[in-house]
Coordinates of C-alpha atoms and ligand atoms in Angstrom, one line a residue:
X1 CA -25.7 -0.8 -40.8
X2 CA -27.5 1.1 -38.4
X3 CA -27.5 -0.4 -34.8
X4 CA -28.5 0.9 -31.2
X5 CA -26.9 -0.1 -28.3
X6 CA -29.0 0.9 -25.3
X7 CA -26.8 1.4 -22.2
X8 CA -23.7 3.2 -22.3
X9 CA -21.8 1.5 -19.5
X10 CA -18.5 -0.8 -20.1
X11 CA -20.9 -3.2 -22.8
X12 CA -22.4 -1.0 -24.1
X13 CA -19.8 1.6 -24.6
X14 CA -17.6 -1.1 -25.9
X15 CA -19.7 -2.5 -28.6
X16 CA -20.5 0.5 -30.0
X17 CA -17.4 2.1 -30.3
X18 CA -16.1 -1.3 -31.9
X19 CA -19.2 -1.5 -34.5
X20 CA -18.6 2.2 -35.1
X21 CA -15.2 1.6 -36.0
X22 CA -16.0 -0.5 -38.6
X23 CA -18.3 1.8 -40.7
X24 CA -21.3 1.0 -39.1
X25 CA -24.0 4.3 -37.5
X26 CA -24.4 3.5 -34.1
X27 CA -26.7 5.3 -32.0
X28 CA -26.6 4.7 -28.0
X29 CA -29.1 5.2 -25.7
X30 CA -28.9 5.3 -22.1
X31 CA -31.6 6.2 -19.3
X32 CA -29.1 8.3 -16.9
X33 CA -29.2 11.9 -19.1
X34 CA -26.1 13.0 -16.8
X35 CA -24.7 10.0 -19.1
X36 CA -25.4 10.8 -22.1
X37 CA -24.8 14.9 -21.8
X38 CA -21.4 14.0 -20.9
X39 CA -20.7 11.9 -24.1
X40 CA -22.5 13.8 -26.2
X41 CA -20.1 16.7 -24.6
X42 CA -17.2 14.4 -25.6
X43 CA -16.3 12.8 -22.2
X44 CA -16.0 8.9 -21.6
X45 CA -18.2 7.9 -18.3
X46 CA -15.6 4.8 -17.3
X47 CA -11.6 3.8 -18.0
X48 CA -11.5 1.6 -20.5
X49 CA -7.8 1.4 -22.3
X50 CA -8.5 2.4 -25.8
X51 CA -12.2 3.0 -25.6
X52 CA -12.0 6.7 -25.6
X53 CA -10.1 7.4 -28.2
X54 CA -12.1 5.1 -30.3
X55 CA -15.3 6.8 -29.1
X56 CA -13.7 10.5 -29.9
X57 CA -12.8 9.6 -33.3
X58 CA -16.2 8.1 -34.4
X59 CA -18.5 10.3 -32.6
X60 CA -15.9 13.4 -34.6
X61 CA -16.7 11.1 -37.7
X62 CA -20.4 11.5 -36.8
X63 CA -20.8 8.0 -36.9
X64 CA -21.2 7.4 -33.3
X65 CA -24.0 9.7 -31.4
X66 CA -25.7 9.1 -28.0
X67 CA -29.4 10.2 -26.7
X68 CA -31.9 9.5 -23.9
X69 CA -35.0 8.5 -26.0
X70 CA -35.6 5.2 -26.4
X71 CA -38.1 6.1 -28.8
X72 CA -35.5 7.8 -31.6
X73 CA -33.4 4.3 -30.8
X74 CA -36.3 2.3 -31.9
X75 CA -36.8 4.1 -35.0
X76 CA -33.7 4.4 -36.9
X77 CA -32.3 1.0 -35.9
X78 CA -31.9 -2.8 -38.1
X79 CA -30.5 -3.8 -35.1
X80 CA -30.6 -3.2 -31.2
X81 CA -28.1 -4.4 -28.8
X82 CA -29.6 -4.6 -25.4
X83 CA -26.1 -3.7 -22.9
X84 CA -27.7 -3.5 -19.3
X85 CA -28.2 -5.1 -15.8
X86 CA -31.8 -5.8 -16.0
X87 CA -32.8 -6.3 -20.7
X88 CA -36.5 -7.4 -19.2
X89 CA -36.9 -3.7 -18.5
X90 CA -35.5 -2.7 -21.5
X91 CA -37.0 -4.9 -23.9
X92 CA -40.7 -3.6 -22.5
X93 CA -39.7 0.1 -23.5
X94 CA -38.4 -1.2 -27.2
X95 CA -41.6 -3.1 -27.2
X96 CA -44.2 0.0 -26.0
X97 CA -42.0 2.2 -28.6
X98 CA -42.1 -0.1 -31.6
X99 CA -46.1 0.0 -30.7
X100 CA -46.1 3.8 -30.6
X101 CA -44.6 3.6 -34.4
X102 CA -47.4 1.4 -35.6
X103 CA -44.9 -1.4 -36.1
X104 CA -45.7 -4.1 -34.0
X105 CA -46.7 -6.0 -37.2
X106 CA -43.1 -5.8 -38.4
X107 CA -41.3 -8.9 -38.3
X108 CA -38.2 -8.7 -35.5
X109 CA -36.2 -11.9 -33.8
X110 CA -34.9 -11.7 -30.4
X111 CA -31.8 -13.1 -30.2
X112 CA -28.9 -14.2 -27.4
X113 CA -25.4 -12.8 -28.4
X114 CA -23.7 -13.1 -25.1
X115 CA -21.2 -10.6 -24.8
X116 CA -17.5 -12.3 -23.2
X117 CA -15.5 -8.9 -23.1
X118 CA -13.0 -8.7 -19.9
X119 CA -13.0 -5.0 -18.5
X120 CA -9.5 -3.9 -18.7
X121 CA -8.9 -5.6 -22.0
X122 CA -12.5 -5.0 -23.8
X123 CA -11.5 -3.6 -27.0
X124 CA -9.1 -6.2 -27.7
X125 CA -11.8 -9.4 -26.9
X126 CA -14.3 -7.4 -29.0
X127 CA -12.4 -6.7 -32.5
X128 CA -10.7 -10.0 -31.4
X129 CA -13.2 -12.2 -29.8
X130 CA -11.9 -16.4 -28.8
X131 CA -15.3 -17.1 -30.0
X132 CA -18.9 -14.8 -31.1
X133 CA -21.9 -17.0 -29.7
X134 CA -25.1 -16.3 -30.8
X135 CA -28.3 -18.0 -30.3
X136 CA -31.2 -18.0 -32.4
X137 CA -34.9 -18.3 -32.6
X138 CA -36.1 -21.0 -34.9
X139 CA -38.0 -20.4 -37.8
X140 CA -37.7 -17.7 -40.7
X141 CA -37.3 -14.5 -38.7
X142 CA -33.9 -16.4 -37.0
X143 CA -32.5 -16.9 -40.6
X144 CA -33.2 -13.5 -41.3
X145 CA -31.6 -12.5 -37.6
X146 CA -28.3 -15.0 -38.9
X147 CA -28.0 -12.9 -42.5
X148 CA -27.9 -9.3 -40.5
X149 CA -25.6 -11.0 -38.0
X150 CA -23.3 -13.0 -40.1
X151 CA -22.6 -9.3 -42.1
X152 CA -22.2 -7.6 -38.7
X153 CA -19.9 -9.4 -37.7
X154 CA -17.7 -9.8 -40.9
X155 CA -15.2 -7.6 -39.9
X156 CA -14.5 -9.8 -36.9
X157 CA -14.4 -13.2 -39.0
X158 CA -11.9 -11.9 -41.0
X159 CA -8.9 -14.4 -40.0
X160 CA -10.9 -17.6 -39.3
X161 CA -14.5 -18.3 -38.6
X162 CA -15.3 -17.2 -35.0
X163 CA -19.3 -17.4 -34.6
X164 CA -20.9 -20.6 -32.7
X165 CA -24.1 -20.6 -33.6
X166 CA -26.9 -22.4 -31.3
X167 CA -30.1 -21.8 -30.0
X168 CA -30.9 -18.9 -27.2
X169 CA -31.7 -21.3 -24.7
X170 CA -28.0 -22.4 -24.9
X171 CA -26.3 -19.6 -25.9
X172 CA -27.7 -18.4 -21.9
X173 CA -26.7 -21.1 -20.6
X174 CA -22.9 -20.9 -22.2
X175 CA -22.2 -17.7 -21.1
X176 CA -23.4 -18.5 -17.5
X177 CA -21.3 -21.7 -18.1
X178 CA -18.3 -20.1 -18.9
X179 CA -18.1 -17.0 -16.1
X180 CA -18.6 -20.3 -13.7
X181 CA -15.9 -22.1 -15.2
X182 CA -13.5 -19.0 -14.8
X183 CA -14.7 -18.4 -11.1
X184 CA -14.5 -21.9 -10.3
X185 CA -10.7 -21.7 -11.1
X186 CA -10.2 -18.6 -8.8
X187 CA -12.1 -20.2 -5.9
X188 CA -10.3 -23.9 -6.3
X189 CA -6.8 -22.0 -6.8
X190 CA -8.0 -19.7 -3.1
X191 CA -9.1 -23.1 -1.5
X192 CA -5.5 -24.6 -2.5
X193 CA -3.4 -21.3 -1.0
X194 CA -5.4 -21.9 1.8
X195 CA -3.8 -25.8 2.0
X196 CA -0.5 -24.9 1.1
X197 CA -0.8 -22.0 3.9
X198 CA -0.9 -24.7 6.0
X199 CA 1.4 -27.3 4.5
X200 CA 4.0 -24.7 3.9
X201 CA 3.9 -25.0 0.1
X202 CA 4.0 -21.7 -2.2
X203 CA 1.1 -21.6 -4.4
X204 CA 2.8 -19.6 -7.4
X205 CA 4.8 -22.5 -7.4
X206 CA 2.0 -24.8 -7.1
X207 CA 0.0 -22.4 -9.9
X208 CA 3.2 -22.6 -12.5
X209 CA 3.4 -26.6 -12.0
X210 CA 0.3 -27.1 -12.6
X211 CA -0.7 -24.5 -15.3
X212 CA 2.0 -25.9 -17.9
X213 CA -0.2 -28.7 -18.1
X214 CA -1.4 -27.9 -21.1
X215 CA -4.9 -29.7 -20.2
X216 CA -5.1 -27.1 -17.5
X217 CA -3.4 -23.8 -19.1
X218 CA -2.1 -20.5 -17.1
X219 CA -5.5 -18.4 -17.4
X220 CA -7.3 -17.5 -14.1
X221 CA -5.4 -19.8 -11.8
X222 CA -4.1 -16.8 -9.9
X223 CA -5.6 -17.2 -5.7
X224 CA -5.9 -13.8 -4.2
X225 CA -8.0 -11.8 -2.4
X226 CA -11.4 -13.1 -4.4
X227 CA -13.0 -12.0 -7.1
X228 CA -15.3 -9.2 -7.9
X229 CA -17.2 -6.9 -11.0
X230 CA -19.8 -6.9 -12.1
X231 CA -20.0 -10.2 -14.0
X232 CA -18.9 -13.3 -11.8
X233 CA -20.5 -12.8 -8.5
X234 CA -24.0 -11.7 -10.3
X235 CA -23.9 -14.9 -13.2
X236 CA -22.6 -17.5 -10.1
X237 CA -25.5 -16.5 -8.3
X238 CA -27.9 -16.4 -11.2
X239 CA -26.8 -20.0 -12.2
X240 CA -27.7 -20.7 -8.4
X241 CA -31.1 -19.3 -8.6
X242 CA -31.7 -20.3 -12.2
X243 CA -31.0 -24.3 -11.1
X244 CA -32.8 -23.8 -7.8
X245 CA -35.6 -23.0 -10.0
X246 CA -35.7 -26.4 -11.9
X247 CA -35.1 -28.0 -8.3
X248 CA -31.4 -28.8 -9.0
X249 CA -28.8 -27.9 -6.7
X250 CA -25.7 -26.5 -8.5
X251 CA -23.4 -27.5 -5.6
X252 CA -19.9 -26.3 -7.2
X253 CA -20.8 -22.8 -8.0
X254 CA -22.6 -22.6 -4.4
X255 CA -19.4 -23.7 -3.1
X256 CA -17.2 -21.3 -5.7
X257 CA -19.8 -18.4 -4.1
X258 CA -19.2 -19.3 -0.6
X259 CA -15.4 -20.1 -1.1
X260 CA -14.8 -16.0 -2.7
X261 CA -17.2 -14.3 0.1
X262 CA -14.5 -15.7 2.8
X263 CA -12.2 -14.9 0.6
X264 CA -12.4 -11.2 0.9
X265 CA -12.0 -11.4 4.3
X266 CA -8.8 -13.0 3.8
X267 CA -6.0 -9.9 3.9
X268 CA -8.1 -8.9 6.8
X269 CA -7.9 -11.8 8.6
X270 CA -4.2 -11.4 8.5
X271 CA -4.6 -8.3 9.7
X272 CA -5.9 -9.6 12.5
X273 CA -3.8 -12.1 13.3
X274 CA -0.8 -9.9 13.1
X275 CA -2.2 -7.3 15.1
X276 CA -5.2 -7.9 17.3
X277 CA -8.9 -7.2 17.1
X278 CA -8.5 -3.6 17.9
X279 CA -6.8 -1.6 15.0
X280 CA -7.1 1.9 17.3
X281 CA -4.0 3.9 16.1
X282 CA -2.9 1.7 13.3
X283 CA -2.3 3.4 10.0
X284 CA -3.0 0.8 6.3
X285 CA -1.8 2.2 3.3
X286 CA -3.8 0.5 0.2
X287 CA -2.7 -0.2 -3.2
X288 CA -5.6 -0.9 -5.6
X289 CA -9.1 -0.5 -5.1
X290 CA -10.5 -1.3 -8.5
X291 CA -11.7 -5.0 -8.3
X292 CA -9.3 -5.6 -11.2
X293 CA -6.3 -3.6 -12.9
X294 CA -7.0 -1.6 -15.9
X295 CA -10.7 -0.6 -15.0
X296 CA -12.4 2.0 -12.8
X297 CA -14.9 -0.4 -12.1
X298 CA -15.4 -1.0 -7.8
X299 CA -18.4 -3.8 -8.0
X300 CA -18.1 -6.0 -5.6
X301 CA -14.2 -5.2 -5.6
X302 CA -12.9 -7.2 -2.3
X303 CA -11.2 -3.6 -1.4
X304 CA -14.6 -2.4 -0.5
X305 CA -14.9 -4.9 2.6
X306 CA -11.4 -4.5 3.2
X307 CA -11.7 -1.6 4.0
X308 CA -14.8 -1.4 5.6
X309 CA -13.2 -4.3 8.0
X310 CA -10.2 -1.9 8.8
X311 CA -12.1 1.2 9.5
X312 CA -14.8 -0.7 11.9
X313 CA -12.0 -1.8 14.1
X314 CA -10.8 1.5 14.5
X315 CA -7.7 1.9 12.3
X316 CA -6.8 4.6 9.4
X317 CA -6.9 3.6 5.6
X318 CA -4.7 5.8 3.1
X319 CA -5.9 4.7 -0.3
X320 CA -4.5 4.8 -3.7
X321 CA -5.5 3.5 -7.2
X322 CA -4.0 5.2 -10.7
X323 CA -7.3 5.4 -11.9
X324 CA -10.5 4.2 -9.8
X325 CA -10.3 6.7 -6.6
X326 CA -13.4 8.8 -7.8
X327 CA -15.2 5.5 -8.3
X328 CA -13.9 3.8 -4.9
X329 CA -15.2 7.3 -3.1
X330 CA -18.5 7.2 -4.2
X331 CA -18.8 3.2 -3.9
X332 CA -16.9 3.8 0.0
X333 CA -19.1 6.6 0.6
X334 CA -22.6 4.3 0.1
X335 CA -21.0 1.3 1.7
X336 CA -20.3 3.7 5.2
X337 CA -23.6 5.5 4.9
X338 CA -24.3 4.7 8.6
X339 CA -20.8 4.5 10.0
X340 CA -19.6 7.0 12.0
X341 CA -15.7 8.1 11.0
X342 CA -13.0 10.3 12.6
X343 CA -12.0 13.3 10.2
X344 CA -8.9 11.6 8.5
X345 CA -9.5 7.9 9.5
X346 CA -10.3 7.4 5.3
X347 CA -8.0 9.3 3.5
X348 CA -7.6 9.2 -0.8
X349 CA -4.5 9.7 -2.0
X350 CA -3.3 10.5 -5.8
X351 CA 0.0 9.2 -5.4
X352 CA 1.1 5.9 -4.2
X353 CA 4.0 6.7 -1.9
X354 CA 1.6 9.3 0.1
X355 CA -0.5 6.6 1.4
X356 CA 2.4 5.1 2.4
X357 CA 3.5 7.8 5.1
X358 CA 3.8 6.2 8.5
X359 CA 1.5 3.2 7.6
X360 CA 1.9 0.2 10.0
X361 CA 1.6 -2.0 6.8
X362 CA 1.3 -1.7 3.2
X363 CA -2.1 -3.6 1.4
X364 CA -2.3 -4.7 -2.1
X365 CA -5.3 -5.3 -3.5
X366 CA -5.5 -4.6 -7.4
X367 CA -2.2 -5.8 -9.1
X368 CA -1.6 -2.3 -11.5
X369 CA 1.4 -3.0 -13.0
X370 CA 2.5 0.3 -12.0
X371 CA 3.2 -1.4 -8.4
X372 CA 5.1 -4.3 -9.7
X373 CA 8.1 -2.7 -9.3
X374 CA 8.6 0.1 -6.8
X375 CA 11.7 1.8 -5.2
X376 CA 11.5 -0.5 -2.4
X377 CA 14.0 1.3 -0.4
X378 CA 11.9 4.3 -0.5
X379 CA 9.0 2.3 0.3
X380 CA 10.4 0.4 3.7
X381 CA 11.9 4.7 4.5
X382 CA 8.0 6.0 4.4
X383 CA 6.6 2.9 6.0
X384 CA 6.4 3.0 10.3
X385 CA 6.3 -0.8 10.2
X386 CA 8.3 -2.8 6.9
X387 CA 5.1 -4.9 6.5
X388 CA 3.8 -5.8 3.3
X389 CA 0.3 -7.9 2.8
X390 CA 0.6 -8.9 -0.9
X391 CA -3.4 -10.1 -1.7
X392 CA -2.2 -10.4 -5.3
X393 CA 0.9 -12.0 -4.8
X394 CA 2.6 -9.4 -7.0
X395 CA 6.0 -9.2 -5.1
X396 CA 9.0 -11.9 -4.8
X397 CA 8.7 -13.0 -1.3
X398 CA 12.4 -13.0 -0.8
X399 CA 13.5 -10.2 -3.0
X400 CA 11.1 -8.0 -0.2
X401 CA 13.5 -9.6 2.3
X402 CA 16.1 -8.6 1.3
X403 CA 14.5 -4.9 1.2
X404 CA 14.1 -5.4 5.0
X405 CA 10.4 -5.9 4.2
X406 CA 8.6 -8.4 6.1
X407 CA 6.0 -10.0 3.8
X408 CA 2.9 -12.3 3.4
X409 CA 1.1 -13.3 0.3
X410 CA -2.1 -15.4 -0.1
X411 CA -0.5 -19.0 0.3
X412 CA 2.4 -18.4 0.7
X413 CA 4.2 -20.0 3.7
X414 CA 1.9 -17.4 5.9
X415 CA 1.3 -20.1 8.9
X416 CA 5.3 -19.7 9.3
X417 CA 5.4 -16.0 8.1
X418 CA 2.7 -14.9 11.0
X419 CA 4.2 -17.1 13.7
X420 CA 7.8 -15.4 12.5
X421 CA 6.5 -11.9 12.2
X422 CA 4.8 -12.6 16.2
X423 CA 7.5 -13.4 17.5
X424 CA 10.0 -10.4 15.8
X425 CA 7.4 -7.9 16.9
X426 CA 7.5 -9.3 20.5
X427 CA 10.7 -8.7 20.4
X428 CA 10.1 -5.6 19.7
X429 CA 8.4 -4.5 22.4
X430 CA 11.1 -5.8 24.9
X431 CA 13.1 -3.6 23.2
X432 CA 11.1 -0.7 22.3
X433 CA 11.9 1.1 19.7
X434 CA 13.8 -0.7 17.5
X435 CA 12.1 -0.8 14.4
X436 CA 13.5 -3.8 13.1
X437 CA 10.7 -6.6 12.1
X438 CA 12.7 -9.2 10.4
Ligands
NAD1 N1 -18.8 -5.4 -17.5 C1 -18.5 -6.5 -18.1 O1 -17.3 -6.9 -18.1 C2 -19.5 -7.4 -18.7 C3 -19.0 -8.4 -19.6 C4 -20.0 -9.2 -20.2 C5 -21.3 -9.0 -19.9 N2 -21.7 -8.0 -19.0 C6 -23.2 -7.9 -18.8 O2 -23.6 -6.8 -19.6 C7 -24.6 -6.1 -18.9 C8 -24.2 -4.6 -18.8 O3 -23.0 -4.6 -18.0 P1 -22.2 -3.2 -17.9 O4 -21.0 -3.6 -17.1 O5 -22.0 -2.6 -19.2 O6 -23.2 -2.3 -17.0 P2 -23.1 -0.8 -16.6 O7 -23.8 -0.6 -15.3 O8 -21.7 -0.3 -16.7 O9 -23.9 -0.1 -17.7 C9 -25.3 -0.2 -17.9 C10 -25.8 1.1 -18.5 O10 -27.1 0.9 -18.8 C11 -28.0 2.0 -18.5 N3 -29.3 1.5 -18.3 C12 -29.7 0.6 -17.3 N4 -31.1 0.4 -17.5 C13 -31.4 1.0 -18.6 C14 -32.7 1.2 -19.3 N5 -33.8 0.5 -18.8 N6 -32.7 1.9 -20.4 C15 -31.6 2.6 -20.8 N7 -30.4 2.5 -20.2 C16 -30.3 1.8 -19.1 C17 -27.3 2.5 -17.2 O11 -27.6 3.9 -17.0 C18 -25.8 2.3 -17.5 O12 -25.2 3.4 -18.1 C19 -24.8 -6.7 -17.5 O13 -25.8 -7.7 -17.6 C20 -23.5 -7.5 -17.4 O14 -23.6 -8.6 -16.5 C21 -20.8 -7.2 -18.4

């Protein structure tokens, strides 16, 4: 078939590739011409595992090309995938260019295939989506739109029926549904670490108890430091506004919303409590900046006000992500536009144990499996301080302890960990010098 896919971001990019893979000519277009020279030079614009490989070998197969003009989109394609932020814009420019062609008297449907992919893993959900829901029109051009997309996605259906058909009003609403439903876990599960913070409960406990229910299930019951991208925080709030609209108050997502903006405060607030408001001389090495492992995406990621937090009170960040530091540079760099920074309070590093070099505590923020399991010995020998403040709750709280490392998670027992970890460091003062925390 021959298909356009206008934007050339991680949808976009995605769905291409995938449709290309199966035989079909796909043609992308995006606005940004930087973009598009640099895939048509045969570079990828994001990290997507898998995706550029799969767009090397079908762009070398010539059935995957990319161009600016909307206009040459319009013209060669069956079908067009709209993959942006804002479609209303782009569905004006496919309507003024179908005009320009004299084929406004075609017949065309405009149809709701919400797209579910999770960055990090977006090759595998597209070739092997849960579920493919598409909404139609009625009448005879949304028959016409089910025939084109019941052969699309053959390839896809091959094991077991996967489309859920419905109409577009719904299949809106369902993917607006379902992003809620996922943040809504994240935000109860942050709520409950907050509880058992106090109780002096350990929420991966509380997280494996109550995820073998199989009523329940393991997926996105993991509390943290909040969640970001580009696809939770933008849909919660459009559900929001959608509802206020129609005079209906959506109070859980509000409170889901409200729940994950503290939330990224959270490590801070740690911080804080640990050491005081003024961080003036204190060194923070960060692990992960991406606002989830396996992408290079930084929307909304909660390291960006991390950081920010750190730096306004006066203390130095060394930060390091295997893949996202170019991303988290440019997304740090708008975020400080008007603050002021010494040379070398923000410092990138490529390697992880660099930003660890006399760092009063050691951050993490994205859970890369790459830090799951680090020489630990190595790590307390470059830290100045054996702190570690797990926002992922990647490590073993105990197996740290033995390391000499003193450690809080996010609900975790931190009530008792802070008060401990007050107390050891006023010991420390009596005794100056003695860089023993625990
Ligand atoms: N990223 C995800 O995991 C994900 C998952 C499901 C759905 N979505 C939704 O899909 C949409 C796209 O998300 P994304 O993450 O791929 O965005 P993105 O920002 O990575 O990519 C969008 C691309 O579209 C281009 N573009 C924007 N306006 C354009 C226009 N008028 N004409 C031509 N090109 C244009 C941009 O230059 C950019 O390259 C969003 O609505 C998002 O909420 C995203």
């Amino acid at each position: 078939m021959k298909i356009t896919v206008v934007g050339a971001g991680y949808v976009g990019l995605v769905t291409a590739a995938c449709l290309a893979e199966v035989g079909n000519q796909v043609l992308v277009v995006d606005q940004d011409q930087t973009r598009v020279l640099l895939l048509q030079a045969g570079g990828v614009p994001i990290y997507e595992p898998g995706l550029e490989e799969c767009v090397r070998r079908n762009r070398e197969a010539g059935r995957l090309r990319f161009a600016h003009s909307m206009a040459q989109g319009v013209q060669q394609a069956e079908l067009l995938f709209i993959a942006v932020g804002t479609p209303a814009a782009v569905s004006e420019a496919i309507a003024s260019a179908l005009r320009r062609r004299g084929r406004s008297g075609s017949p065309f449907a405009v149809v709701s295939n919400p797209e579910f992919l999770k960055e990090g893993a977006a090759m595998e959900d597209f070739t092997r989506p849960d579920r493919i829901v598409i909404g139609l029109p009625a009448g005879a051009e949304g028959e016409r739109a089910r025939l084109l997309l019941t052969r699309l996605y053959e390839p896809f259906n091959r094991h077991h029926q996967r489309t859920v058909w419905m109409d577009v009003c719904s299949a809106e609403l369902t993917k607006y549904a379902a992003n809620a439903m996922l943040a809504t876990r994240i935000s109860f599960m942050n709520e409950i670490a907050a509880l058992a913070d106090r109780v002096g409960a350990d929420i991966d406990s509380v997280r494996r108890g109550i995820g073998a229910d199989s009523r329940i299930g393991h997926s996105f019951l993991y509390a943290g430091t909040g969640y970001g991208g580009s696809c939770f925080p933008k849909d919660i709030r459009a559900l929001v506004q959608t509802a206020a609209s129609h005079g209906l108050p959506m109070r859980i997502a509000s409170a889901v919303e409200a729940i994950n903006t503290e939330q990224k405060q959270r490590l801070l607030q740690l911080v804080l409590e640990l050491m005081g408001p003024d961080l003036s001389g204190c060194r923070f090495a960060v692990w992960g900046l991406a606002f989830k492992p396996n992408t290079s995406d930084m929307r909304e990621a909660p390291s960006r006000s991390v950081i920010a937090g750190l730096l306004a009170r006066g203390a130095q960040v060394c930060a390091h992500d295997p893949v996202a530091l170019d991303e988290a540079r440019r997304a740090l760099q708008h975020d400080l536009e008007s603050v002021q920074l010494e040379p070398g309070q923000l410092r990138w590093c490529e390697r992880p144990e660099q930003a660890l070099q006399q760092a009063d505590a050691l951050l993490i923020l994205t859970e890369w499996k790459c830090f799951q399991n680090p020489d630990f010995a190595r790590l307390r020998a470059l830290l100045r301080q054996p702190l570690v403040l797990d926002g992922r709750n990647l490590y073993d709280p105990q197996l740290l302890e033995q390391h000499g490392l003193a450690y809080l998670g996010i609900g975790r027992r931190n009530r008792l960990g802070v008060a401990r970890l007050q107390q050891a460091r006023g010991k420390q003062r009596q005794q100056q010098g003695v860089a023993a925390l625990l």
